[in-house]
């Protein structure tokens, strides 16, 4: 990728809506807002604000990077769906970036990237192992320094940087789900009993 090509990175995998616009290694614009809900309504206006602040428009983008989690199921789906739709509309690649990789981008030496989860748990991805959900105590017992995600704006910038470095063609972004959804499983509808008179 050319050093002056523009990359838009964004993330809604936690209680935030964040985006960053990069040209090479330069961050042209970044925005991050803490929010527990409302990312679906806020994401596109936020992206437009980031582009405007960076002196760019949609057609100037070379590629898109989006956070794929782990994290909030609905939030991950929002950003992944937006990235796929934008890539299709703009005819540019969209690259999915796991939060683990964004955490590790600015970290040197031995470490364990982790992502906070509910109930004193964290998502981890030890080297040569699949991601999993564990207690904080279990993560600490692995004996490596625990590294949490940076603030949302820095996370979005890291996602954009990794997207800029990604080899193409890249697979379409897909959510990184580690645990089943909290929603109750679908139930069978009760049988319909018809009266003899019907």
mmCIF file of N, CA, C and O in Angstrom, residues 79-167:
data_model
loop_
_atom_site.group_PDB
_atom_site.id
_atom_site.type_symbol
_atom_site.label_atom_id
_atom_site.label_comp_id
_atom_site.label_asym_id
_atom_site.label_seq_id
_atom_site.Cartn_x
_atom_site.Cartn_y
_atom_site.Cartn_z
ATOM 1 N N UNK A 79 -20.133 -2.877 13.652
ATOM 2 C CA UNK A 79 -18.948 -2.427 12.921
ATOM 3 C C UNK A 79 -18.614 -3.341 11.752
ATOM 4 O O UNK A 79 -18.225 -2.875 10.678
ATOM 5 N N UNK A 80 -18.769 -4.649 11.935
ATOM 6 C CA UNK A 80 -18.468 -5.578 10.836
ATOM 7 C C UNK A 80 -19.441 -5.358 9.673
ATOM 8 O O UNK A 80 -19.032 -5.313 8.507
ATOM 9 N N UNK A 81 -20.723 -5.189 9.982
ATOM 10 C CA UNK A 81 -21.708 -4.943 8.921
ATOM 11 C C UNK A 81 -21.427 -3.629 8.201
ATOM 12 O O UNK A 81 -21.511 -3.551 6.965
ATOM 13 N N UNK A 82 -21.087 -2.595 8.962
ATOM 14 C CA UNK A 82 -20.777 -1.301 8.349
ATOM 15 C C UNK A 82 -19.562 -1.418 7.437
ATOM 16 O O UNK A 82 -19.557 -0.888 6.318
ATOM 17 N N UNK A 83 -18.525 -2.112 7.894
ATOM 18 C CA UNK A 83 -17.313 -2.261 7.075
ATOM 19 C C UNK A 83 -17.601 -3.016 5.790
ATOM 20 O O UNK A 83 -17.137 -2.633 4.710
ATOM 21 N N UNK A 84 -18.377 -4.074 5.896
ATOM 22 C CA UNK A 84 -18.708 -4.847 4.682
ATOM 23 C C UNK A 84 -19.522 -4.011 3.699
ATOM 24 O O UNK A 84 -19.281 -4.040 2.495
ATOM 25 N N UNK A 85 -20.501 -3.264 4.219
ATOM 26 C CA UNK A 85 -21.312 -2.422 3.341
ATOM 27 C C UNK A 85 -20.507 -1.322 2.685
ATOM 28 O O UNK A 85 -20.650 -1.064 1.483
ATOM 29 N N UNK A 86 -19.639 -0.670 3.457
ATOM 30 C CA UNK A 86 -18.806 0.394 2.888
ATOM 31 C C UNK A 86 -17.848 -0.147 1.846
ATOM 32 O O UNK A 86 -17.628 0.468 0.800
ATOM 33 N N UNK A 87 -17.253 -1.311 2.129
ATOM 34 C CA UNK A 87 -16.317 -1.898 1.169
ATOM 35 C C UNK A 87 -17.010 -2.194 -0.150
ATOM 36 O O UNK A 87 -16.459 -1.947 -1.229
ATOM 37 N N UNK A 88 -18.217 -2.693 -0.062
ATOM 38 C CA UNK A 88 -18.975 -3.002 -1.270
ATOM 39 C C UNK A 88 -19.333 -1.727 -2.030
ATOM 40 O O UNK A 88 -19.159 -1.636 -3.248
ATOM 41 N N UNK A 89 -19.808 -0.717 -1.304
ATOM 42 C CA UNK A 89 -20.225 0.535 -1.949
ATOM 43 C C UNK A 89 -19.048 1.292 -2.547
ATOM 44 O O UNK A 89 -19.176 1.917 -3.610
ATOM 45 N N UNK A 90 -17.895 1.250 -1.871
ATOM 46 C CA UNK A 90 -16.734 2.029 -2.316
ATOM 47 C C UNK A 90 -15.776 1.221 -3.185
ATOM 48 O O UNK A 90 -14.817 1.769 -3.724
ATOM 49 N N UNK A 91 -16.021 -0.080 -3.285
ATOM 50 C CA UNK A 91 -15.157 -0.989 -4.043
ATOM 51 C C UNK A 91 -13.709 -0.937 -3.543
ATOM 52 O O UNK A 91 -12.765 -0.774 -4.323
ATOM 53 N N UNK A 92 -13.570 -1.041 -2.230
ATOM 54 C CA UNK A 92 -12.252 -1.094 -1.592
ATOM 55 C C UNK A 92 -12.262 -2.243 -0.589
ATOM 56 O O UNK A 92 -13.325 -2.694 -0.167
ATOM 57 N N UNK A 93 -11.083 -2.726 -0.194
ATOM 58 C CA UNK A 93 -11.068 -3.835 0.766
ATOM 59 C C UNK A 93 -11.421 -3.391 2.180
ATOM 60 O O UNK A 93 -11.098 -2.279 2.595
ATOM 61 N N UNK A 94 -12.068 -4.291 2.904
ATOM 62 C CA UNK A 94 -12.312 -4.123 4.340
ATOM 63 C C UNK A 94 -11.596 -5.264 5.045
ATOM 64 O O UNK A 94 -11.720 -6.423 4.649
ATOM 65 N N UNK A 95 -10.848 -4.936 6.070
ATOM 66 C CA UNK A 95 -10.037 -5.910 6.790
ATOM 67 C C UNK A 95 -10.482 -5.959 8.242
ATOM 68 O O UNK A 95 -10.566 -4.926 8.904
ATOM 69 N N UNK A 96 -10.765 -7.147 8.728
ATOM 70 C CA UNK A 96 -11.135 -7.327 10.118
ATOM 71 C C UNK A 96 -9.903 -7.489 10.986
ATOM 72 O O UNK A 96 -8.979 -8.230 10.640
ATOM 73 N N UNK A 97 -9.875 -6.788 12.099
ATOM 74 C CA UNK A 97 -8.739 -6.817 13.022
ATOM 75 C C UNK A 97 -9.226 -7.213 14.413
ATOM 76 O O UNK A 97 -10.087 -6.546 14.989
ATOM 77 N N UNK A 98 -8.678 -8.303 14.948
ATOM 78 C CA UNK A 98 -9.019 -8.724 16.304
ATOM 79 C C UNK A 98 -8.422 -7.750 17.311
ATOM 80 O O UNK A 98 -7.318 -7.240 17.123
ATOM 81 N N UNK A 99 -9.152 -7.500 18.380
ATOM 82 C CA UNK A 99 -8.649 -6.601 19.425
ATOM 83 C C UNK A 99 -7.319 -7.093 19.981
ATOM 84 O O UNK A 99 -6.447 -6.289 20.311
ATOM 85 N N UNK A 100 -7.128 -8.412 20.054
ATOM 86 C CA UNK A 100 -5.853 -8.954 20.533
ATOM 87 C C UNK A 100 -4.679 -8.404 19.719
ATOM 88 O O UNK A 100 -3.636 -8.041 20.259
ATOM 89 N N UNK A 101 -4.835 -8.365 18.396
ATOM 90 C CA UNK A 101 -3.752 -7.885 17.532
ATOM 91 C C UNK A 101 -3.534 -6.391 17.704
ATOM 92 O O UNK A 101 -2.392 -5.918 17.693
ATOM 93 N N UNK A 102 -4.618 -5.644 17.862
ATOM 94 C CA UNK A 102 -4.481 -4.199 18.080
ATOM 95 C C UNK A 102 -3.790 -3.914 19.403
ATOM 96 O O UNK A 102 -2.973 -2.991 19.504
ATOM 97 N N UNK A 103 -4.079 -4.720 20.434
ATOM 98 C CA UNK A 103 -3.431 -4.555 21.733
ATOM 99 C C UNK A 103 -1.933 -4.807 21.607
ATOM 100 O O UNK A 103 -1.104 -4.085 22.168
ATOM 101 N N UNK A 104 -1.573 -5.834 20.864
ATOM 102 C CA UNK A 104 -0.160 -6.225 20.756
ATOM 103 C C UNK A 104 0.655 -5.311 19.857
ATOM 104 O O UNK A 104 1.884 -5.347 19.916
ATOM 105 N N UNK A 105 0.010 -4.492 19.039
ATOM 106 C CA UNK A 105 0.733 -3.670 18.067
ATOM 107 C C UNK A 105 1.779 -2.787 18.727
ATOM 108 O O UNK A 105 2.902 -2.671 18.235
ATOM 109 N N UNK A 106 1.446 -2.164 19.832
ATOM 110 C CA UNK A 106 2.365 -1.223 20.479
ATOM 111 C C UNK A 106 3.055 -1.829 21.698
ATOM 112 O O UNK A 106 3.654 -1.112 22.482
ATOM 113 N N UNK A 107 2.968 -3.149 21.836
ATOM 114 C CA UNK A 107 3.539 -3.801 23.021
ATOM 115 C C UNK A 107 4.708 -4.670 22.606
ATOM 116 O O UNK A 107 4.586 -5.480 21.692
ATOM 117 N N UNK A 108 5.835 -4.496 23.280
ATOM 118 C CA UNK A 108 7.006 -5.322 22.991
ATOM 119 C C UNK A 108 7.250 -6.285 24.142
ATOM 120 O O UNK A 108 6.763 -6.085 25.252
ATOM 121 N N UNK A 109 8.000 -7.316 23.871
ATOM 122 C CA UNK A 109 8.317 -8.286 24.910
ATOM 123 C C UNK A 109 7.171 -9.243 25.163
ATOM 124 O O UNK A 109 6.106 -9.167 24.554
ATOM 125 N N UNK A 110 7.399 -10.168 26.058
ATOM 126 C CA UNK A 110 6.406 -11.171 26.400
ATOM 127 C C UNK A 110 5.200 -10.511 27.064
ATOM 128 O O UNK A 110 5.347 -9.698 27.972
ATOM 129 N N UNK A 111 4.015 -10.846 26.590
ATOM 130 C CA UNK A 111 2.800 -10.295 27.172
ATOM 131 C C UNK A 111 1.611 -11.145 26.764
ATOM 132 O O UNK A 111 1.717 -11.962 25.843
ATOM 133 N N UNK A 112 0.503 -10.950 27.436
ATOM 134 C CA UNK A 112 -0.742 -11.631 27.107
ATOM 135 C C UNK A 112 -1.801 -10.571 26.836
ATOM 136 O O UNK A 112 -2.256 -9.888 27.757
ATOM 137 N N UNK A 113 -2.184 -10.393 25.554
ATOM 138 C CA UNK A 113 -3.243 -9.422 25.271
ATOM 139 C C UNK A 113 -4.571 -9.953 25.788
ATOM 140 O O UNK A 113 -4.914 -11.116 25.577
ATOM 141 N N UNK A 114 -5.300 -9.095 26.482
ATOM 142 C CA UNK A 114 -6.579 -9.509 27.043
ATOM 143 C C UNK A 114 -7.634 -8.451 26.743
ATOM 144 O O UNK A 114 -7.318 -7.285 26.494
ATOM 145 N N UNK A 115 -8.873 -8.904 26.758
ATOM 146 C CA UNK A 115 -10.010 -8.010 26.526
ATOM 147 C C UNK A 115 -10.986 -8.223 27.680
ATOM 148 O O UNK A 115 -11.369 -9.364 27.961
ATOM 149 N N UNK A 116 -11.381 -7.153 28.369
ATOM 150 C CA UNK A 116 -12.301 -7.305 29.500
ATOM 151 C C UNK A 116 -13.623 -7.942 29.073
ATOM 152 O O UNK A 116 -14.121 -7.705 27.969
ATOM 153 N N UNK A 117 -14.168 -8.743 29.962
ATOM 154 C CA UNK A 117 -15.468 -9.390 29.766
ATOM 155 C C UNK A 117 -16.263 -9.234 31.060
ATOM 156 O O UNK A 117 -15.704 -8.866 32.095
ATOM 157 N N UNK A 118 -17.547 -9.505 31.034
ATOM 158 C CA UNK A 118 -18.357 -9.371 32.250
ATOM 159 C C UNK A 118 -17.937 -10.353 33.345
ATOM 160 O O UNK A 118 -17.268 -11.345 33.086
ATOM 161 N N UNK A 119 -18.357 -10.054 34.565
ATOM 162 C CA UNK A 119 -18.215 -10.940 35.722
ATOM 163 C C UNK A 119 -16.768 -11.299 36.041
ATOM 164 O O UNK A 119 -16.438 -12.459 36.240
ATOM 165 N N UNK A 120 -15.902 -10.302 36.064
ATOM 166 C CA UNK A 120 -14.497 -10.495 36.437
ATOM 167 C C UNK A 120 -13.801 -11.534 35.557
ATOM 168 O O UNK A 120 -12.978 -12.314 36.022
ATOM 169 N N UNK A 121 -14.166 -11.525 34.289
ATOM 170 C CA UNK A 121 -13.545 -12.422 33.328
ATOM 171 C C UNK A 121 -12.852 -11.613 32.240
ATOM 172 O O UNK A 121 -13.094 -10.417 32.082
ATOM 173 N N UNK A 122 -11.995 -12.294 31.484
ATOM 174 C CA UNK A 122 -11.313 -11.663 30.351
ATOM 175 C C UNK A 122 -11.225 -12.669 29.207
ATOM 176 O O UNK A 122 -11.225 -13.877 29.426
ATOM 177 N N UNK A 123 -11.189 -12.132 28.002
ATOM 178 C CA UNK A 123 -10.883 -12.949 26.836
ATOM 179 C C UNK A 123 -9.374 -12.952 26.674
ATOM 180 O O UNK A 123 -8.731 -11.904 26.784
ATOM 181 N N UNK A 124 -8.817 -14.117 26.403
ATOM 182 C CA UNK A 124 -7.374 -14.212 26.188
ATOM 183 C C UNK A 124 -7.102 -15.003 24.918
ATOM 184 O O UNK A 124 -7.948 -15.788 24.464
ATOM 185 N N UNK A 125 -5.932 -14.782 24.342
ATOM 186 C CA UNK A 125 -5.480 -15.574 23.206
ATOM 187 C C UNK A 125 -3.990 -15.865 23.404
ATOM 188 O O UNK A 125 -3.135 -15.183 22.845
ATOM 189 N N UNK A 126 -3.685 -16.877 24.221
ATOM 190 C CA UNK A 126 -2.276 -17.226 24.408
ATOM 191 C C UNK A 126 -1.659 -17.676 23.091
ATOM 192 O O UNK A 126 -2.359 -18.151 22.189
ATOM 193 N N UNK A 127 -0.340 -17.552 22.968
ATOM 194 C CA UNK A 127 0.335 -17.994 21.743
ATOM 195 C C UNK A 127 0.087 -19.478 21.539
ATOM 196 O O UNK A 127 0.064 -20.257 22.474
ATOM 197 N N UNK A 128 -0.076 -19.855 20.284
ATOM 198 C CA UNK A 128 -0.300 -21.250 19.895
ATOM 199 C C UNK A 128 -1.518 -21.845 20.581
ATOM 200 O O UNK A 128 -1.553 -23.027 20.911
ATOM 201 N N UNK A 129 -2.536 -21.027 20.813
ATOM 202 C CA UNK A 129 -3.753 -21.508 21.466
ATOM 203 C C UNK A 129 -4.949 -20.729 20.938
ATOM 204 O O UNK A 129 -4.809 -19.597 20.458
ATOM 205 N N UNK A 130 -6.105 -21.334 21.010
ATOM 206 C CA UNK A 130 -7.328 -20.653 20.588
ATOM 207 C C UNK A 130 -7.760 -19.640 21.644
ATOM 208 O O UNK A 130 -7.494 -19.823 22.829
ATOM 209 N N UNK A 131 -8.449 -18.585 21.229
ATOM 210 C CA UNK A 131 -8.970 -17.625 22.205
ATOM 211 C C UNK A 131 -9.974 -18.306 23.133
ATOM 212 O O UNK A 131 -10.674 -19.235 22.732
ATOM 213 N N UNK A 132 -10.028 -17.807 24.371
ATOM 214 C CA UNK A 132 -11.006 -18.360 25.308
ATOM 215 C C UNK A 132 -11.342 -17.335 26.376
ATOM 216 O O UNK A 132 -10.638 -16.347 26.546
ATOM 217 N N UNK A 133 -12.415 -17.619 27.085
ATOM 218 C CA UNK A 133 -12.885 -16.772 28.169
ATOM 219 C C UNK A 133 -12.458 -17.403 29.481
ATOM 220 O O UNK A 133 -12.745 -18.580 29.729
ATOM 221 N N UNK A 134 -11.746 -16.639 30.326
ATOM 222 C CA UNK A 134 -11.259 -17.158 31.605
ATOM 223 C C UNK A 134 -11.439 -16.081 32.676
ATOM 224 O O UNK A 134 -11.694 -14.924 32.378
ATOM 225 N N UNK A 135 -11.254 -16.482 33.918
ATOM 226 C CA UNK A 135 -11.267 -15.508 35.000
ATOM 227 C C UNK A 135 -9.965 -14.711 34.960
ATOM 228 O O UNK A 135 -8.953 -15.165 34.416
ATOM 229 N N UNK A 136 -9.981 -13.522 35.564
ATOM 230 C CA UNK A 136 -8.758 -12.721 35.641
ATOM 231 C C UNK A 136 -7.676 -13.505 36.372
ATOM 232 O O UNK A 136 -6.507 -13.495 35.976
ATOM 233 N N UNK A 137 -8.057 -14.222 37.416
ATOM 234 C CA UNK A 137 -7.079 -14.998 38.190
ATOM 235 C C UNK A 137 -6.409 -16.058 37.317
ATOM 236 O O UNK A 137 -5.201 -16.280 37.395
ATOM 237 N N UNK A 138 -7.199 -16.727 36.475
ATOM 238 C CA UNK A 138 -6.625 -17.753 35.588
ATOM 239 C C UNK A 138 -5.671 -17.116 34.584
ATOM 240 O O UNK A 138 -4.613 -17.673 34.281
ATOM 241 N N UNK A 139 -6.024 -15.953 34.063
ATOM 242 C CA UNK A 139 -5.137 -15.255 33.137
ATOM 243 C C UNK A 139 -3.824 -14.883 33.825
ATOM 244 O O UNK A 139 -2.735 -15.032 33.253
ATOM 245 N N UNK A 140 -3.921 -14.417 35.068
ATOM 246 C CA UNK A 140 -2.708 -14.038 35.806
ATOM 247 C C UNK A 140 -1.805 -15.234 36.072
ATOM 248 O O UNK A 140 -0.575 -15.116 36.076
ATOM 249 N N UNK A 141 -2.403 -16.421 36.252
ATOM 250 C CA UNK A 141 -1.608 -17.620 36.525
ATOM 251 C C UNK A 141 -0.778 -18.062 35.335
ATOM 252 O O UNK A 141 0.133 -18.884 35.484
ATOM 253 N N UNK A 142 -1.072 -17.541 34.143
ATOM 254 C CA UNK A 142 -0.285 -17.902 32.963
ATOM 255 C C UNK A 142 1.113 -17.285 33.008
ATOM 256 O O UNK A 142 1.980 -17.650 32.219
ATOM 257 N N UNK A 143 1.322 -16.323 33.907
ATOM 258 C CA UNK A 143 2.667 -15.822 34.175
ATOM 259 C C UNK A 143 3.209 -14.785 33.220
ATOM 260 O O UNK A 143 4.395 -14.480 33.255
ATOM 261 N N UNK A 144 2.374 -14.225 32.367
ATOM 262 C CA UNK A 144 2.818 -13.160 31.462
ATOM 263 C C UNK A 144 2.153 -11.851 31.865
ATOM 264 O O UNK A 144 1.037 -11.856 32.394
ATOM 265 N N UNK A 145 2.810 -10.715 31.596
ATOM 266 C CA UNK A 145 2.150 -9.431 31.864
ATOM 267 C C UNK A 145 0.854 -9.313 31.063
ATOM 268 O O UNK A 145 0.831 -9.603 29.864
ATOM 269 N N UNK A 146 -0.213 -8.919 31.742
ATOM 270 C CA UNK A 146 -1.497 -8.748 31.076
ATOM 271 C C UNK A 146 -1.563 -7.353 30.463
ATOM 272 O O UNK A 146 -1.291 -6.365 31.139
ATOM 273 N N UNK A 147 -1.930 -7.277 29.200
ATOM 274 C CA UNK A 147 -2.017 -5.990 28.510
ATOM 275 C C UNK A 147 -3.451 -5.790 28.033
ATOM 276 O O UNK A 147 -3.963 -6.566 27.220
ATOM 277 N N UNK A 148 -4.082 -4.752 28.561
ATOM 278 C CA UNK A 148 -5.463 -4.419 28.205
ATOM 279 C C UNK A 148 -5.499 -3.533 26.962
ATOM 280 O O UNK A 148 -4.493 -2.909 26.601
ATOM 281 N N UNK A 149 -6.653 -3.431 26.317
ATOM 282 C CA UNK A 149 -6.767 -2.543 25.151
ATOM 283 C C UNK A 149 -6.478 -1.093 25.525
ATOM 284 O O UNK A 149 -6.761 -0.661 26.648
ATOM 285 N N UNK A 150 -5.947 -0.314 24.583
ATOM 286 C CA UNK A 150 -5.731 1.113 24.821
ATOM 287 C C UNK A 150 -7.067 1.849 24.809
ATOM 288 O O UNK A 150 -8.108 1.254 24.503
ATOM 289 N N UNK A 151 -7.061 3.152 25.105
ATOM 290 C CA UNK A 151 -8.298 3.925 24.987
ATOM 291 C C UNK A 151 -8.891 3.790 23.583
ATOM 292 O O UNK A 151 -8.167 3.522 22.614
ATOM 293 N N UNK A 152 -10.222 3.950 23.448
ATOM 294 C CA UNK A 152 -10.890 3.671 22.171
ATOM 295 C C UNK A 152 -10.296 4.367 20.947
ATOM 296 O O UNK A 152 -10.187 3.754 19.884
ATOM 297 N N UNK A 153 -9.916 5.640 21.068
ATOM 298 C CA UNK A 153 -9.332 6.321 19.914
ATOM 299 C C UNK A 153 -8.020 5.684 19.477
ATOM 300 O O UNK A 153 -7.758 5.519 18.276
ATOM 301 N N UNK A 154 -7.187 5.310 20.430
ATOM 302 C CA UNK A 154 -5.930 4.633 20.103
ATOM 303 C C UNK A 154 -6.193 3.245 19.531
ATOM 304 O O UNK A 154 -5.464 2.782 18.648
ATOM 305 N N UNK A 155 -7.225 2.584 20.029
ATOM 306 C CA UNK A 155 -7.589 1.277 19.487
ATOM 307 C C UNK A 155 -7.986 1.398 18.021
ATOM 308 O O UNK A 155 -7.554 0.602 17.179
ATOM 309 N N UNK A 156 -8.791 2.406 17.690
ATOM 310 C CA UNK A 156 -9.203 2.610 16.294
ATOM 311 C C UNK A 156 -8.000 2.904 15.402
ATOM 312 O O UNK A 156 -7.915 2.416 14.276
ATOM 313 N N UNK A 157 -7.046 3.691 15.908
ATOM 314 C CA UNK A 157 -5.838 3.985 15.136
ATOM 315 C C UNK A 157 -5.007 2.718 14.923
ATOM 316 O O UNK A 157 -4.461 2.499 13.835
ATOM 317 N N UNK A 158 -4.914 1.870 15.946
ATOM 318 C CA UNK A 158 -4.174 0.610 15.810
ATOM 319 C C UNK A 158 -4.850 -0.300 14.785
ATOM 320 O O UNK A 158 -4.175 -0.959 13.975
ATOM 321 N N UNK A 159 -6.183 -0.325 14.799
ATOM 322 C CA UNK A 159 -6.924 -1.119 13.811
ATOM 323 C C UNK A 159 -6.625 -0.616 12.402
ATOM 324 O O UNK A 159 -6.388 -1.397 11.479
ATOM 325 N N UNK A 160 -6.612 0.707 12.221
ATOM 326 C CA UNK A 160 -6.304 1.274 10.908
ATOM 327 C C UNK A 160 -4.874 0.922 10.485
ATOM 328 O O UNK A 160 -4.628 0.588 9.322
ATOM 329 N N UNK A 161 -3.919 0.994 11.412
ATOM 330 C CA UNK A 161 -2.526 0.667 11.085
ATOM 331 C C UNK A 161 -2.387 -0.788 10.639
ATOM 332 O O UNK A 161 -1.695 -1.098 9.666
ATOM 333 N N UNK A 162 -3.033 -1.687 11.374
ATOM 334 C CA UNK A 162 -2.951 -3.099 11.004
ATOM 335 C C UNK A 162 -3.658 -3.372 9.677
ATOM 336 O O UNK A 162 -3.200 -4.196 8.888
ATOM 337 N N UNK A 163 -4.757 -2.687 9.436
ATOM 338 C CA UNK A 163 -5.444 -2.839 8.152
ATOM 339 C C UNK A 163 -4.563 -2.357 7.008
ATOM 340 O O UNK A 163 -4.527 -2.963 5.935
ATOM 341 N N UNK A 164 -3.816 -1.278 7.241
ATOM 342 C CA UNK A 164 -2.923 -0.756 6.214
ATOM 343 C C UNK A 164 -1.811 -1.750 5.888
ATOM 344 O O UNK A 164 -1.342 -1.832 4.744
ATOM 345 N N UNK A 165 -1.396 -2.531 6.883
ATOM 346 C CA UNK A 165 -0.295 -3.480 6.698
ATOM 347 C C UNK A 165 -0.761 -4.833 6.170
ATOM 348 O O UNK A 165 0.065 -5.656 5.771
ATOM 349 N N UNK A 166 -2.053 -5.079 6.162
ATOM 350 C CA UNK A 166 -2.575 -6.397 5.811
ATOM 351 C C UNK A 166 -2.333 -6.722 4.345
ATOM 352 O O UNK A 166 -2.404 -5.855 3.477
ATOM 353 N N UNK A 167 -2.038 -7.980 4.103
ATOM 354 C CA UNK A 167 -1.891 -8.458 2.730
ATOM 355 C C UNK A 167 -3.269 -8.570 2.085
ATOM 356 O O UNK A 167 -4.248 -8.901 2.741
#
